[in-house]
Amino acid sequence: QTVVTQEPSLTVSPGGTVTLTCSSSTGAVTSGNWPNWFQQKPGQAPRALIYTTSNNYYWTPARFSGSLLGGKAALTLSGVQPEDEADYYCLLYDGGAHIWVFGGGTKLTVL
Amino acid sequence: EVQLVESGGGVVQPGGSLRLSCAASGFTFSRNWMTWVRQAPGKGLEWVANIKQDGSEKWYVDSVKGRFAISRDNAQNSLYLQMNSLRADDTAVYYCARDDPAAGPLDVWGQGTTVTVSS
């Protein structure tokens, strides 16, 4: 089955911009992989942030945006806030196996 | 308020069985695919299985095929995960989550229930 890869960790300064990426072992990530992004803070259940590549849920702050970038799915945080420190996971659809696959997660530190 | 509440977790010996439940409220349960996701201690998220609205389609990650069975009871607004032949690497927090047909998968999550497989 597909292996989805994310940066293990990233650090960003408050107010800065950072891009997290999500790649697939089967090739370029496309809209057909229906990329999704989730945020998880310690001791909490994950929370959905972005669906179908670039759509924000109504609860998702506008500083979060999703896109496709260079064959990968990307999550960009602009104007990072201290409360954005969390683990971020991408989720891709593996149409061949009819299953969804999470990336390993990116630990984002705001420092 | 849309809510998912898991139950049924606990400590079980290797080779044992456990049945998880997820009670849904605040939305029309029968309109949504439903999913189980797990997270081993200190590890990332793993998609486990999902089930179609009427139960006619079920899909599983390779690591649980033949051991786990997802099911649902739309009359009871409940989702289940029957886990057999449990192994130490099945130890995790198990979350149920809703798939929104108009948006994306896993838009609402429960708080999770903990399964520990240990002798």
CSV table of C-alpha atoms in Angstrom, one decimal:
chain,number,residue,atom,x,y,z
A,1,GLN,CA,0.0,0.0,0.0
A,2,THR,CA,0.9,3.6,-0.5
A,3,VAL,CA,3.5,5.3,1.8
A,4,VAL,CA,2.9,8.9,2.5
A,5,THR,CA,5.8,11.0,3.7
A,6,GLN,CA,5.9,14.3,5.6
A,7,GLU,CA,8.7,16.3,7.2
A,8,PRO,CA,9.2,14.9,10.7
A,9,SER,CA,9.7,18.4,12.2
A,10,LEU,CA,9.7,22.1,11.3
A,11,THR,CA,10.4,25.2,13.3
A,12,VAL,CA,8.9,28.6,12.6
A,13,SER,CA,9.0,32.0,14.4
A,14,PRO,CA,5.8,33.7,15.5
A,15,GLY,CA,4.3,35.7,12.7
A,16,GLY,CA,6.3,33.8,10.1
A,17,THR,CA,5.2,31.6,7.3
A,18,VAL,CA,5.9,27.8,6.9
A,19,THR,CA,4.9,25.2,4.4
A,20,LEU,CA,4.4,21.5,5.3
A,21,THR,CA,4.5,19.0,2.4
A,22,CYS,CA,3.0,15.6,1.8
A,23,SER,CA,4.4,13.2,-0.8
A,24,SER,CA,3.2,9.8,-2.1
A,25,SER,CA,5.4,6.7,-2.8
A,26,THR,CA,3.3,6.1,-5.9
A,27,GLY,CA,4.2,9.4,-7.6
A,28,ALA,CA,2.9,12.9,-7.8
A,29,VAL,CA,0.0,13.8,-5.5
A,30,THR,CA,-2.9,15.0,-7.5
A,31,SER,CA,-6.4,16.2,-6.7
A,32,GLY,CA,-7.5,12.6,-7.3
A,33,ASN,CA,-5.8,11.8,-4.0
A,34,TRP,CA,-8.2,14.1,-2.2
A,35,PRO,CA,-5.5,15.6,0.1
A,36,ASN,CA,-6.7,16.4,3.6
A,37,TRP,CA,-4.9,18.0,6.5
A,38,PHE,CA,-5.4,17.5,10.3
A,39,GLN,CA,-4.0,19.2,13.4
A,40,GLN,CA,-3.5,17.4,16.7
A,41,LYS,CA,-2.4,19.0,19.9
A,42,PRO,CA,-1.1,16.9,22.9
A,43,GLY,CA,-3.8,14.9,24.6
A,44,GLN,CA,-6.5,15.9,22.1
A,45,ALA,CA,-8.2,14.1,19.3
A,46,PRO,CA,-7.2,15.3,15.8
A,47,ARG,CA,-9.1,18.1,14.2
A,48,ALA,CA,-9.8,18.5,10.5
A,49,LEU,CA,-8.3,21.6,8.9
A,50,ILE,CA,-8.4,21.2,5.1
A,51,TYR,CA,-10.3,19.0,2.7
A,52,THR,CA,-10.0,18.2,-1.0
A,53,THR,CA,-6.6,19.9,-1.4
A,54,SER,CA,-7.5,23.5,-0.6
A,55,ASN,CA,-10.9,23.8,1.1
A,56,ASN,CA,-11.1,25.2,4.7
A,57,TYR,CA,-13.7,24.1,7.1
A,58,TYR,CA,-15.6,26.9,8.7
A,59,TRP,CA,-13.6,26.5,11.9
A,60,THR,CA,-10.3,26.7,10.2
A,61,PRO,CA,-8.5,30.0,10.6
A,62,ALA,CA,-7.8,31.8,7.3
A,63,ARG,CA,-4.0,31.7,7.9
A,64,PHE,CA,-4.2,28.0,7.0
A,65,SER,CA,-4.2,27.2,3.3
A,66,GLY,CA,-3.8,24.0,1.2
A,67,SER,CA,-2.5,23.5,-2.3
A,68,LEU,CA,-0.6,21.2,-4.6
A,69,LEU,CA,3.1,22.2,-5.0
A,70,GLY,CA,5.6,20.4,-7.1
A,71,GLY,CA,3.9,17.1,-7.1
A,72,LYS,CA,3.1,17.2,-3.4
A,73,ALA,CA,0.2,18.3,-1.2
A,74,ALA,CA,1.1,21.4,0.8
A,75,LEU,CA,-0.2,23.1,3.9
A,76,THR,CA,0.9,26.7,4.4
A,77,LEU,CA,0.6,28.7,7.6
A,78,SER,CA,0.9,32.4,7.2
A,79,GLY,CA,1.3,34.7,10.2
A,80,VAL,CA,1.9,31.7,12.6
A,81,GLN,CA,0.5,32.0,16.1
A,82,PRO,CA,1.9,30.3,19.2
A,83,GLU,CA,-1.2,28.2,19.4
A,84,ASP,CA,-0.4,26.7,16.0
A,85,GLU,CA,2.3,24.6,17.7
A,86,ALA,CA,1.0,21.0,17.1
A,87,ASP,CA,1.4,17.9,15.0
A,88,TYR,CA,0.0,18.1,11.5
A,89,TYR,CA,-1.0,15.1,9.4
A,90,CYS,CA,-1.9,14.8,5.8
A,91,LEU,CA,-4.3,12.1,4.5
A,92,LEU,CA,-4.4,10.8,0.9
A,93,TYR,CA,-6.8,8.5,-0.9
A,94,ASP,CA,-5.3,5.3,-2.4
A,95,GLY,CA,-7.8,4.6,-5.1
A,96,GLY,CA,-6.2,1.3,-6.1
A,97,ALA,CA,-6.7,-0.1,-2.6
A,98,HIS,CA,-9.8,1.9,-1.8
A,99,ILE,CA,-8.3,3.1,1.5
A,100,TRP,CA,-7.0,6.3,3.0
A,101,VAL,CA,-3.4,6.7,4.2
A,102,PHE,CA,-2.0,9.1,6.7
A,103,GLY,CA,1.4,10.6,6.5
A,104,GLY,CA,3.8,10.2,9.4
A,105,GLY,CA,3.0,13.7,10.7
A,106,THR,CA,5.0,16.9,11.1
A,107,LYS,CA,5.8,18.3,14.5
A,108,LEU,CA,5.6,22.1,14.2
A,109,THR,CA,7.4,24.1,16.8
A,110,VAL,CA,6.7,27.8,17.1
A,111,LEU,CA,9.8,29.4,18.6
B,1,GLU,CA,-24.2,19.3,18.6
B,2,VAL,CA,-22.5,16.7,16.4
B,3,GLN,CA,-20.9,14.1,18.7
B,4,LEU,CA,-19.1,10.8,18.6
B,5,VAL,CA,-18.4,8.8,21.8
B,6,GLU,CA,-16.3,5.7,21.7
B,7,SER,CA,-16.4,3.0,24.3
B,8,GLY,CA,-15.3,-0.6,24.8
B,9,GLY,CA,-11.5,-0.1,25.2
B,10,GLY,CA,-9.5,-2.0,27.8
B,11,VAL,CA,-6.7,-4.3,28.5
B,12,VAL,CA,-6.7,-7.7,26.7
B,13,GLN,CA,-4.2,-10.5,26.4
B,14,PRO,CA,-2.5,-11.2,23.1
B,15,GLY,CA,-4.7,-13.4,20.9
B,16,GLY,CA,-7.8,-12.0,22.6
B,17,SER,CA,-10.8,-10.1,21.3
B,18,LEU,CA,-12.5,-6.8,22.0
B,19,ARG,CA,-15.4,-4.9,20.5
B,20,LEU,CA,-15.4,-1.2,20.3
B,21,SER,CA,-18.5,0.9,19.9
B,22,CYS,CA,-19.1,4.5,18.8
B,23,ALA,CA,-22.3,6.3,19.6
B,24,ALA,CA,-23.2,9.0,17.2
B,25,SER,CA,-25.6,12.0,17.8
B,26,GLY,CA,-26.5,15.3,16.4
B,27,PHE,CA,-26.5,14.3,12.7
B,28,THR,CA,-28.2,11.8,10.4
B,29,PHE,CA,-25.9,8.8,11.0
B,30,SER,CA,-27.2,6.8,8.1
B,31,ARG,CA,-26.1,9.4,5.6
B,32,ASN,CA,-22.4,9.1,6.3
B,33,TRP,CA,-19.5,6.8,5.7
B,34,MET,CA,-17.8,6.1,9.0
B,35,THR,CA,-14.2,5.4,9.8
B,36,TRP,CA,-12.0,4.0,12.6
B,37,VAL,CA,-8.5,5.5,13.0
B,38,ARG,CA,-5.9,4.5,15.6
B,39,GLN,CA,-2.8,6.0,17.2
B,40,ALA,CA,-0.2,3.9,19.0
B,41,PRO,CA,1.5,5.5,22.0
B,42,GLY,CA,3.8,8.3,20.8
B,43,LYS,CA,3.2,7.5,17.1
B,44,GLY,CA,1.2,8.9,14.3
B,45,LEU,CA,-2.3,8.3,13.0
B,46,GLU,CA,-3.2,5.2,11.2
B,47,TRP,CA,-6.4,4.8,9.1
B,48,VAL,CA,-7.9,1.4,10.0
B,49,ALA,CA,-11.2,0.8,8.3
B,50,ASN,CA,-14.3,2.5,6.9
B,51,ILE,CA,-17.9,1.5,6.1
B,52,LYS,CA,-20.4,2.8,3.6
B,53,GLN,CA,-23.7,4.2,4.7
B,54,ASP,CA,-25.7,1.0,4.3
B,55,GLY,CA,-22.8,-1.3,5.3
B,56,SER,CA,-22.5,-2.7,1.8
B,57,GLU,CA,-18.8,-1.7,1.4
B,58,LYS,CA,-16.1,-2.1,4.0
B,59,TRP,CA,-12.4,-1.4,3.5
B,60,TYR,CA,-9.4,-2.2,5.7
B,61,VAL,CA,-5.7,-1.4,6.0
B,62,ASP,CA,-3.6,-4.5,5.3
B,63,SER,CA,-2.4,-4.9,8.9
B,64,VAL,CA,-5.9,-5.6,10.2
B,65,LYS,CA,-7.5,-7.6,7.3
B,66,GLY,CA,-8.9,-10.9,8.5
B,67,ARG,CA,-8.7,-9.9,12.1
B,68,PHE,CA,-10.9,-6.8,12.5
B,69,ALA,CA,-14.4,-6.3,11.3
B,70,ILE,CA,-16.2,-3.0,11.0
B,71,SER,CA,-20.0,-2.8,11.2
B,72,ARG,CA,-22.8,-0.4,11.9
B,73,ASP,CA,-26.4,-0.3,13.2
B,74,ASN,CA,-28.1,2.7,11.6
B,75,ALA,CA,-31.2,2.2,13.8
B,76,GLN,CA,-29.0,2.6,16.9
B,77,ASN,CA,-26.8,5.3,15.4
B,78,SER,CA,-23.8,3.1,16.3
B,79,LEU,CA,-20.5,2.1,14.7
B,80,TYR,CA,-18.6,-1.0,15.8
B,81,LEU,CA,-15.1,-2.5,15.5
B,82,GLN,CA,-14.7,-6.2,16.3
B,83,MET,CA,-11.1,-6.9,17.0
B,84,ASN,CA,-9.9,-10.5,17.1
B,85,SER,CA,-6.5,-12.1,17.3
B,86,LEU,CA,-5.1,-9.0,19.0
B,87,ARG,CA,-1.4,-8.4,19.0
B,88,ALA,CA,0.8,-6.1,21.0
B,89,ASP,CA,1.1,-3.7,18.0
B,90,ASP,CA,-2.6,-3.2,18.1
B,91,THR,CA,-2.2,-1.2,21.3
B,92,ALA,CA,-3.5,2.3,20.5
B,93,VAL,CA,-6.1,4.9,21.1
B,94,TYR,CA,-8.9,4.1,18.7
B,95,TYR,CA,-11.0,7.0,17.3
B,96,CYS,CA,-14.2,6.8,15.3
B,97,ALA,CA,-14.8,9.6,12.8
B,98,ARG,CA,-17.4,10.8,10.4
B,99,ASP,CA,-16.9,11.3,6.7
B,100,ASP,CA,-18.8,14.3,5.3
B,101,PRO,CA,-20.2,13.6,1.8
B,102,ALA,CA,-20.2,17.3,1.0
B,103,ALA,CA,-16.7,17.9,2.3
B,104,GLY,CA,-14.1,15.3,3.2
B,105,PRO,CA,-13.2,12.4,5.4
B,106,LEU,CA,-12.9,12.5,9.1
B,107,ASP,CA,-14.5,15.9,9.6
B,108,VAL,CA,-15.7,15.0,13.1
B,109,TRP,CA,-13.8,12.8,15.6
B,110,GLY,CA,-14.6,11.2,18.9
B,111,GLN,CA,-12.4,11.5,21.9
B,112,GLY,CA,-11.0,8.0,21.5
B,113,THR,CA,-10.9,4.8,23.5
B,114,THR,CA,-7.7,3.1,24.6
B,115,VAL,CA,-6.9,-0.5,23.8
B,116,THR,CA,-3.9,-2.2,25.5
B,117,VAL,CA,-2.8,-5.6,24.4
B,118,SER,CA,-0.5,-7.1,27.0
B,119,SER,CA,0.0,-10.3,29.0
